[in-house]
Coordinates of C-alpha atoms and ligand atoms in Angstrom, one line a residue:
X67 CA -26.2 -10.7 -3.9
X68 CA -24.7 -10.0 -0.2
X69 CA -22.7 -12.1 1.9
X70 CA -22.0 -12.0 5.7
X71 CA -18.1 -10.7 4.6
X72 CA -19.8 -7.6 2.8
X73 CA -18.3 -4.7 4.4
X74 CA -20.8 -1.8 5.3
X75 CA -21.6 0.4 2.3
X76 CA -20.8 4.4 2.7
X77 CA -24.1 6.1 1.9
X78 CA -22.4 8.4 -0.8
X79 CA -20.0 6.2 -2.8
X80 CA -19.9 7.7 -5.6
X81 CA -20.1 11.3 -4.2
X82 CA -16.8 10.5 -2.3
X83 CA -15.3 9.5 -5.6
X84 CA -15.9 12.3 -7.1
X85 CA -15.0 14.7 -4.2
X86 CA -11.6 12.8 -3.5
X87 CA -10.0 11.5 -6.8
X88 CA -8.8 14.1 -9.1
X89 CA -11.4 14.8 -11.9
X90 CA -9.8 12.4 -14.7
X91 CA -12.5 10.0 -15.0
X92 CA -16.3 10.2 -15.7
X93 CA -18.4 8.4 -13.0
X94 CA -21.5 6.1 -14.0
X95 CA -24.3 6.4 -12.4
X96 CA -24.4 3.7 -10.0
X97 CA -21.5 1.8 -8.2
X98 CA -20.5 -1.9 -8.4
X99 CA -20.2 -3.8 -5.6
X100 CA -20.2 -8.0 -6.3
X101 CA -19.6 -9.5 -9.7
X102 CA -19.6 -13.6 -10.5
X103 CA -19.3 -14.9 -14.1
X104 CA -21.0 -12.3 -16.9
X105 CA -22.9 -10.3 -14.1
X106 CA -22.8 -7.0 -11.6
X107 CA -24.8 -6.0 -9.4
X108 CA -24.7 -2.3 -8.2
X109 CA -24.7 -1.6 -4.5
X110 CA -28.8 -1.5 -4.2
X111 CA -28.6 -5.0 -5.7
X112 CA -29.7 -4.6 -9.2
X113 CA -27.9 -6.9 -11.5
X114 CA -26.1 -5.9 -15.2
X115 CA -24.9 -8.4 -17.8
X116 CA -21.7 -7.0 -18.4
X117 CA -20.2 -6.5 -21.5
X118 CA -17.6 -4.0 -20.0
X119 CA -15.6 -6.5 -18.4
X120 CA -13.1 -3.8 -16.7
X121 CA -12.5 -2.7 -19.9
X122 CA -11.8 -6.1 -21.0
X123 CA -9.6 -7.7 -18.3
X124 CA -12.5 -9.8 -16.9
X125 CA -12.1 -12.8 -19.3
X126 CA -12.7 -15.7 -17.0
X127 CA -15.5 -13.5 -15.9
X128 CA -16.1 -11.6 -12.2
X129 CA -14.7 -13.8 -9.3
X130 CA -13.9 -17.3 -11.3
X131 CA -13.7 -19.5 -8.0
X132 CA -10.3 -21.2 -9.5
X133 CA -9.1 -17.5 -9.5
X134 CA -10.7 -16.5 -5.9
X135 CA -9.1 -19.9 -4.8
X136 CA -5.6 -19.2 -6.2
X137 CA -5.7 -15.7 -4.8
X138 CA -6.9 -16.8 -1.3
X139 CA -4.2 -19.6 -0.9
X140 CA -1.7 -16.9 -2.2
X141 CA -2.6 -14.3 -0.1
X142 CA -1.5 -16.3 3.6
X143 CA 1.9 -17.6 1.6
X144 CA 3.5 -14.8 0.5
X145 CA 1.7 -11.5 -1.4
X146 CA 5.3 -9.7 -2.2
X147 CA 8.5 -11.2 -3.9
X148 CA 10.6 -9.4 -5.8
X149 CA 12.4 -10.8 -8.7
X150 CA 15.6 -11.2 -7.3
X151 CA 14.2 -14.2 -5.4
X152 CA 12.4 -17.1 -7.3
X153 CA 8.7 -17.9 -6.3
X154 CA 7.0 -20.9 -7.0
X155 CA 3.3 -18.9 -7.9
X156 CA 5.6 -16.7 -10.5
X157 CA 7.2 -20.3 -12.0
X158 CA 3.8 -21.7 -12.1
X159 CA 2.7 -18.5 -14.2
X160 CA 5.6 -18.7 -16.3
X161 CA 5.6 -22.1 -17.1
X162 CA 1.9 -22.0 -17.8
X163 CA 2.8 -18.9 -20.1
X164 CA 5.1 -20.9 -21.9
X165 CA 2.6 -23.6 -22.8
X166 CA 0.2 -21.3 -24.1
X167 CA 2.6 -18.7 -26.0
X168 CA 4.5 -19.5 -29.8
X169 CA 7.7 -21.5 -29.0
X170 CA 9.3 -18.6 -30.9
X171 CA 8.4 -16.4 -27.8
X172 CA 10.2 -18.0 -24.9
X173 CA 11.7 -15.1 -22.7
X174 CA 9.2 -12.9 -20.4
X175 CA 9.1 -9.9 -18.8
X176 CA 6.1 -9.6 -15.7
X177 CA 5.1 -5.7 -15.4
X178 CA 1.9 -4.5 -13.9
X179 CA -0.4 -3.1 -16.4
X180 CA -0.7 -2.9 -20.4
X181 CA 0.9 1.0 -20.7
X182 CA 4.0 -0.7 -18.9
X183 CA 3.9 -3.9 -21.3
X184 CA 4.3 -1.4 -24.0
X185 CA 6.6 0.6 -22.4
X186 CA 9.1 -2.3 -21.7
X187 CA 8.2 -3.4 -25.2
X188 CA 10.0 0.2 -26.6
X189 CA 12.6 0.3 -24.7
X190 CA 13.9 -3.5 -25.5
X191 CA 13.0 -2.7 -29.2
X192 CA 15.4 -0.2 -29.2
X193 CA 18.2 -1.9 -27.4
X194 CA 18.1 -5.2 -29.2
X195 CA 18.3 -2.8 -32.8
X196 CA 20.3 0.0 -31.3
X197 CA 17.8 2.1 -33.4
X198 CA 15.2 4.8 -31.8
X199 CA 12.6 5.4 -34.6
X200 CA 9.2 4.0 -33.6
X201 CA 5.6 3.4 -36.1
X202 CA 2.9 3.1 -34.9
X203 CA -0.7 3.7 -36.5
X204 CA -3.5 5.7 -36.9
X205 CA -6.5 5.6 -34.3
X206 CA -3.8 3.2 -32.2
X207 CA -4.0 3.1 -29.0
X208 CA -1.2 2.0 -26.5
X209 CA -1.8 3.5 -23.3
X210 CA -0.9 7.1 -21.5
X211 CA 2.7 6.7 -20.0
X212 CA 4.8 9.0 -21.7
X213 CA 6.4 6.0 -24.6
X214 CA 3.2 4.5 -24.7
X215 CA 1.6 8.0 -24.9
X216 CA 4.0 8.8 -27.9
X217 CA 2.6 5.5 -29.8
X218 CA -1.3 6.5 -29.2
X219 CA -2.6 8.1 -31.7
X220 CA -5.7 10.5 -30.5
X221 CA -4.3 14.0 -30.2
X222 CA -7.2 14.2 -27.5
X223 CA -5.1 12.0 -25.1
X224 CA -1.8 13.7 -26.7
X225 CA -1.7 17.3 -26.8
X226 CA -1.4 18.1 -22.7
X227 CA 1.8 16.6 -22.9
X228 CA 3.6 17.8 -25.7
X229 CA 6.9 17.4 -26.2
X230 CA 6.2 14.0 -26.3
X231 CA 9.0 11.2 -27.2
X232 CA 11.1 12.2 -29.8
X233 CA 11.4 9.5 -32.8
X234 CA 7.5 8.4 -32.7
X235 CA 5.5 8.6 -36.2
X236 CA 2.0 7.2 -37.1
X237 CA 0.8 5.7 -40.7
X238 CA -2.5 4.6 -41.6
X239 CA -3.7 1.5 -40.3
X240 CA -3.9 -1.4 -43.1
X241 CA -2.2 0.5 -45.5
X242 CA 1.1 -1.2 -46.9
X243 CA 2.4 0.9 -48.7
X244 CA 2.5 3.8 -46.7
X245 CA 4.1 2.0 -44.2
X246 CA 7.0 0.8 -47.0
X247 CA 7.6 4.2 -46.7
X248 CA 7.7 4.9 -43.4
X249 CA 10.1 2.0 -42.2
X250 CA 14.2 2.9 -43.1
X251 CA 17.3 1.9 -41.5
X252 CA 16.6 4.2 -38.2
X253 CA 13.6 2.2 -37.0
X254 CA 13.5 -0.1 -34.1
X255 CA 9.8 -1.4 -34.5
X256 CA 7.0 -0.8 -36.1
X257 CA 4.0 -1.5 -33.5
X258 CA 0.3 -2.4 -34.1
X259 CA -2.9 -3.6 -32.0
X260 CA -3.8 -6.8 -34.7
X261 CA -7.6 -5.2 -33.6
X262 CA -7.5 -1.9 -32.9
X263 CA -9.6 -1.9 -29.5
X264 CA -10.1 1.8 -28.1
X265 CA -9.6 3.3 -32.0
X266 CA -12.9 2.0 -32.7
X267 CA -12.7 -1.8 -33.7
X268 CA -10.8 -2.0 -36.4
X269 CA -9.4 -5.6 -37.1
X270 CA -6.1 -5.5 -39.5
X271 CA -7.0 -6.9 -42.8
X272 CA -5.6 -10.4 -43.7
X273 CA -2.7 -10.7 -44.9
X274 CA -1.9 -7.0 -43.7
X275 CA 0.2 -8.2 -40.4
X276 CA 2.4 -10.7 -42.3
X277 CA 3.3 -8.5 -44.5
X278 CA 4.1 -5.3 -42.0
X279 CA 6.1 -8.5 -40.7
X280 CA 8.4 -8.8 -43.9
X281 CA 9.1 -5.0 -44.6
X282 CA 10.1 -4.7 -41.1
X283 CA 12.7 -7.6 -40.8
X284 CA 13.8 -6.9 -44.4
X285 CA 15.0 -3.1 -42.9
X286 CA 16.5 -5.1 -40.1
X287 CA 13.2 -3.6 -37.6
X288 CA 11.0 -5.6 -35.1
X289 CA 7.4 -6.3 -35.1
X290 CA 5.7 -5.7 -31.2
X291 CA 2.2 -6.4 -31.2
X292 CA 0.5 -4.8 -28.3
X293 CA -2.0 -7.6 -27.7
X294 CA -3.4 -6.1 -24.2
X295 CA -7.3 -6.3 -25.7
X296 CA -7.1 -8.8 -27.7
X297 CA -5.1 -11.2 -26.4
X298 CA -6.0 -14.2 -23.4
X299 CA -9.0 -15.7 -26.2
X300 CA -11.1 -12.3 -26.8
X301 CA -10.9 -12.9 -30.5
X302 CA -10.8 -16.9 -30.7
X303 CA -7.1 -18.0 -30.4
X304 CA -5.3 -17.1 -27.6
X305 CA -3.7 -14.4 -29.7
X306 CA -5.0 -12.6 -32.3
X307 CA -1.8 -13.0 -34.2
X308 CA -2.9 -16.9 -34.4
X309 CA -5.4 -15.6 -37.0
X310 CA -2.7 -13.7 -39.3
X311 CA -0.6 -16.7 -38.6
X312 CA 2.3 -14.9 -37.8
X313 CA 4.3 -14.6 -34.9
X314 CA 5.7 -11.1 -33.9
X315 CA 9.0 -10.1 -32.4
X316 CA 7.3 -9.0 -29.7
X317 CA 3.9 -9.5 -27.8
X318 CA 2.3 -7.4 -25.1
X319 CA -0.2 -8.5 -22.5
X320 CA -2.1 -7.1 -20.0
X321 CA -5.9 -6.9 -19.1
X322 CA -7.3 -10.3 -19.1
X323 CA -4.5 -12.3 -18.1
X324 CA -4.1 -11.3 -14.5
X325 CA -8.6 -12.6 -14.0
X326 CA -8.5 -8.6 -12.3
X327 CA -5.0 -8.2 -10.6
X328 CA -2.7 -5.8 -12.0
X329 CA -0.4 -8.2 -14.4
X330 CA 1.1 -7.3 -17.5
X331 CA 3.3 -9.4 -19.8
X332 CA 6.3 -8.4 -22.4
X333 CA 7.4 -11.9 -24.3
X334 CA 10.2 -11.8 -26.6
X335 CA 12.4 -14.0 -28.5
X336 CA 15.7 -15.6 -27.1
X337 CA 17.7 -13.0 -29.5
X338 CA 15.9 -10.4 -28.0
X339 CA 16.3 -11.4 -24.6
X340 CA 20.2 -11.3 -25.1
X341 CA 20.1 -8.2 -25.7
X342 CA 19.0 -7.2 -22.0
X343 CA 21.0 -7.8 -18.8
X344 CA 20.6 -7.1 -15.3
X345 CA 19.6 -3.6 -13.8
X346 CA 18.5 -2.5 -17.8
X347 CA 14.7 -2.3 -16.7
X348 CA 12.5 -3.3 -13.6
X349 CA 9.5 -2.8 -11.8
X350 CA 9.1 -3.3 -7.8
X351 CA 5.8 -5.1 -8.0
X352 CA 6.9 -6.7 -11.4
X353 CA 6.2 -10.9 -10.8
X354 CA 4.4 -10.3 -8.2
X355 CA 3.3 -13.4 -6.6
X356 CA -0.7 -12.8 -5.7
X357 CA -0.9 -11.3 -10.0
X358 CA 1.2 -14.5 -10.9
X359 CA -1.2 -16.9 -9.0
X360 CA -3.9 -15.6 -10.4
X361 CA -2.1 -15.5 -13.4
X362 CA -1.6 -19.4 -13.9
X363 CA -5.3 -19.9 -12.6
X364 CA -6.9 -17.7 -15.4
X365 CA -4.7 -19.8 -18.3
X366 CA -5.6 -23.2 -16.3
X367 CA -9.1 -21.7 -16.6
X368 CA -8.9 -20.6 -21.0
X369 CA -7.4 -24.2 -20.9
X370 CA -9.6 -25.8 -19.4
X371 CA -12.6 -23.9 -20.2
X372 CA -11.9 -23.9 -23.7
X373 CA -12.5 -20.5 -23.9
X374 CA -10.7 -19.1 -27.1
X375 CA -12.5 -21.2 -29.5
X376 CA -16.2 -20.7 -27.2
X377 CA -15.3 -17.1 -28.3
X378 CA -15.0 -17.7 -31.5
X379 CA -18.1 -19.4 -31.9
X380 CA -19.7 -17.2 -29.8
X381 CA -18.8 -13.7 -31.4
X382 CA -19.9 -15.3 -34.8
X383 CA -23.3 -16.4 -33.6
X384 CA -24.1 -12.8 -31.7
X385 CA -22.9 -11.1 -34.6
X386 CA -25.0 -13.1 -37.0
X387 CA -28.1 -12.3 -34.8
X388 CA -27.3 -8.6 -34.3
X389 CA -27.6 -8.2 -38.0
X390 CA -30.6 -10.5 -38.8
X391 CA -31.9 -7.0 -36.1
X392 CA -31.3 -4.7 -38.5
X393 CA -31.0 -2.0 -36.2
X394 CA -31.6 1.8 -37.8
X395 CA -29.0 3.2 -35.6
X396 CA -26.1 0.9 -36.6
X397 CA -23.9 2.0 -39.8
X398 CA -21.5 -1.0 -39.6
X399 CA -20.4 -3.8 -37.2
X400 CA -16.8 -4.9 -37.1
X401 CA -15.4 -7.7 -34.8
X402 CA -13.5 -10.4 -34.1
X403 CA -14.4 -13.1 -31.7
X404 CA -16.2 -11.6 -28.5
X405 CA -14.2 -8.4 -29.1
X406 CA -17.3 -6.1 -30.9
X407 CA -17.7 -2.9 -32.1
X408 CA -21.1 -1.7 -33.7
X409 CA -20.8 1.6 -35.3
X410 CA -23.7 3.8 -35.0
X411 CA -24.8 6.7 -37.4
X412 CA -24.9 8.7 -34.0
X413 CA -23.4 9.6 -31.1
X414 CA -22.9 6.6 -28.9
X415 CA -23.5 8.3 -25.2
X416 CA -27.1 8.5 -25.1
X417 CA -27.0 4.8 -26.3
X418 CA -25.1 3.3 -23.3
X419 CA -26.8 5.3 -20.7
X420 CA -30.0 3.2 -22.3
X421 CA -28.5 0.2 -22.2
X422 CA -27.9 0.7 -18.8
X423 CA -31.7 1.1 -18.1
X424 CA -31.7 -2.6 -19.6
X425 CA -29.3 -3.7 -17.5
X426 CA -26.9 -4.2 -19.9
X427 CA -22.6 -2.3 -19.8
X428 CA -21.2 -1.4 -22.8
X429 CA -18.7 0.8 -23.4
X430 CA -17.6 3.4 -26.7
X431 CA -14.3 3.8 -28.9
X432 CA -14.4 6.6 -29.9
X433 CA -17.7 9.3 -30.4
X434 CA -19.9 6.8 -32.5
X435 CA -18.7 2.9 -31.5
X436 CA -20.7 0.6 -28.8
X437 CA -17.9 -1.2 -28.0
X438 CA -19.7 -5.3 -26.2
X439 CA -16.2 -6.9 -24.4
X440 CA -17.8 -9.4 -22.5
X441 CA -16.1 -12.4 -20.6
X442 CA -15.6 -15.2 -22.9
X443 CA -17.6 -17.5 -19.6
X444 CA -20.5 -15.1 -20.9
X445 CA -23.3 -17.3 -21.7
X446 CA -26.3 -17.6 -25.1
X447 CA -28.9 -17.1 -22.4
X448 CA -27.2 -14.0 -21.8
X449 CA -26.0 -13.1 -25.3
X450 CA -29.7 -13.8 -26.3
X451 CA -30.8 -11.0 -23.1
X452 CA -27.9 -8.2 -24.6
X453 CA -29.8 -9.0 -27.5
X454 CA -32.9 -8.2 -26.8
X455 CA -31.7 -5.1 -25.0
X456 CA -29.7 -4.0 -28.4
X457 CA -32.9 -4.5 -30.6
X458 CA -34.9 -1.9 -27.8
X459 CA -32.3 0.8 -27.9
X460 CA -30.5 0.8 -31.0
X461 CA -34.0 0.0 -33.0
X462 CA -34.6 3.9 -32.2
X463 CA -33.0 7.1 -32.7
X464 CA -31.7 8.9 -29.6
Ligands
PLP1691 C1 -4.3 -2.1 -26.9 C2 -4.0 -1.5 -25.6 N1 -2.7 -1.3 -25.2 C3 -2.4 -0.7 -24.0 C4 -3.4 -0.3 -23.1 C5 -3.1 0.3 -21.8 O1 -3.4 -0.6 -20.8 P1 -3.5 -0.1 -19.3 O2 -4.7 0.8 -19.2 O3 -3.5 -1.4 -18.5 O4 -2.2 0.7 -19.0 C6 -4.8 -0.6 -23.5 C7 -5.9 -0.2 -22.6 O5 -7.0 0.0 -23.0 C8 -5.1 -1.2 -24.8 O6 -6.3 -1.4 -25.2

């Protein structure tokens, strides 16, 4: 798939890469270059159903034409306002936000990514409660900026920056009673993913989250739910909360719900948001006008598209069918919606590198999880070819 706007190719793209970045990421094989809907196609034009999605921000799918449109139009207004002027693509957003979000959680705050969600998310925990203690689980994972960094758990992503922020401590996931424990009169928030994403899949158990909820506001704590994976439909409401039927203090967004711009989301309550003022916290490309536009397209589009519930019904049927495979390599399979995790008994890196060769991205949590994030537009004619491409590689050992 080329078109008369593609610009010339460099011979060696990914040579460059890896010659001019720092070493901090592990290159793939091949490069991307186009994308529409569910599907890639690499830069000799071979084409992948992916189930990547940018690590999950591509919920509307690659290049939605309501989000190309919003961006284009955008783009010749005005691509930079900061927030001490209104703009009518950031009121659009928030309005649209407002629609789609509990009534309980009426105040936002636009950032650029989900680290800096969470980030924001701290630091107004701790000045609405004048407390500094944070909790945060086990296997959580809330980005790498230095508060975020002290909420992940993985000492892998950890250890080179020790001392980390003082006041951070972790208890195991979908365990009550150890966090009963944990939370005291010195704790600001207690903050979980309601699926743990990069820890491996790991959806909280019912009933779990409502009742984090009431040990937290009986010590006079918040609840911030960092909803950066799971939120914009992945898991069949437009927050997983929806399925705990609870409503958090706070909720972090990020990923999906800029369809590819950088756009990240901190809503709070109105109590919460009294306890901020002006000059407390800001970001420079915070609201940003070309994010917010495509912003209000990609809710327009889960709207419109009914996309939360198609995930839903979706994730249930794939699943269904990925067991009736029986596949030897797989130990377990936990999801939620279109957000999927099948655990193998192995290690998961040979795996993907042959689900590459069938033209299908996935991506790991963790050593042993084959993490499938694909955009909720994903169609069963392409569920049914990820399929078929899970029953080749994972009905062998690698
Ligand atoms: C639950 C969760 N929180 C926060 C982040 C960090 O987001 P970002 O990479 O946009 O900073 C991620 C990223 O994977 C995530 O999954």
């Amino acid at each position: 798939m080329t078109s008369s706007l593609t610009p010339p190719f460099l011979p060696d793209v990914i040579a460059l890469e890896e010659k001019l970045e720092v070493p901090l990421y592990r290159k793939r094989s091949f490069a991307l270059a186009h994308g529409q809907g569910a599907r890639v196609w690499d830069i000799d034009g071979n084409s992948y159903i992916d189930c990547i999605s940018g690590h999950g921000v591509a919920v509307v799918g690659h290049c939605h034409p309501q989000v190309v449109q919003a961006i284009t139009y955008q783009a010749q207004e005005l691509i930079t306002c900061q927030e001490s002027f209104a703009n009518p693509a950031r009121a659009l957003f928030l309005s649209r936000l407002s629609q789609v979000m509990p009534p309980e959680l009426s105040r936002f705050f636009l950032c650029n990514s989900g680290t800096e969600a969470v980030e924001a998310a701290l630091k107004f925990a701790r000045v609405a409660t004048g407390r500094t203690e944070i909790i945060a689980a086990t296997r959580a994972f809330h980005g790498r900026t230095m508060g975020a960094l002290s909420a992940t758990w993985r000492p892998q992503y950890r250890d080179a920056f020790q001392p980390l922020v003082p006041g951070f401590s972790h208890v195991p996931f979908n365990n009550i009673e150890a966090l009963e424990k944990a939370v005291g009169e010195n704790t600001a928030a207690v903050i979980l993913e309601p699926v743990q994403g990069e820890g491996g899949v790991y959806p909280a158990d019912p009933g779990y989250l409502k009742q984090v909820k009431e040990i937290t506001h009986s010590q006079g704590a918040l609840l911030i739910l960092d909803e950066v994976q799971t939120g914009c439909g992945r898991t069949g409401h437009f927050l997983a909360a929806e399925h705990y039927q609870i409503t958090p203090d706070i909720v972090c967004l990020a990923k999906g719900i800029g369809g590819g711009l950088p756009l990240g989301v901190v809503a709070v309550s109105e109590k919460i948001a009294a306890a901020l003022a002006p000059g407390l916290h800001a970001s420079t490309f915070g609201g940003n006008p070309l994010a917010c536009a495509a912003g209000a397209a990609v809710l327009q589009i889960i709207e419109q598209e009914q996309l939360s519930p198609r995930a839903a019904h979706l994730g249930t049927w794939f699943v269904e069918e990925i067991k009736k495979l029986a596949l030897p390599a797989v130990r377990n399979i936990r999801s939620l919606g279109l957000m999927i995790g099948l655990e193998l008994r192995f290690r998961c890196a040979p795996y993907l590198t042959a689900l590459e060769q069938q033209r299908v991205l996935a991506l790991a949590a963790g050593p042993q999880v084959v993490r499938l994030l694909p955009p909720l537009v994903i169609t069963q004619e392409e569920l049914e070819q990820v399929l078929a491409a899970l029953a080749i590689v994972l009905g062998e050992q690698k």
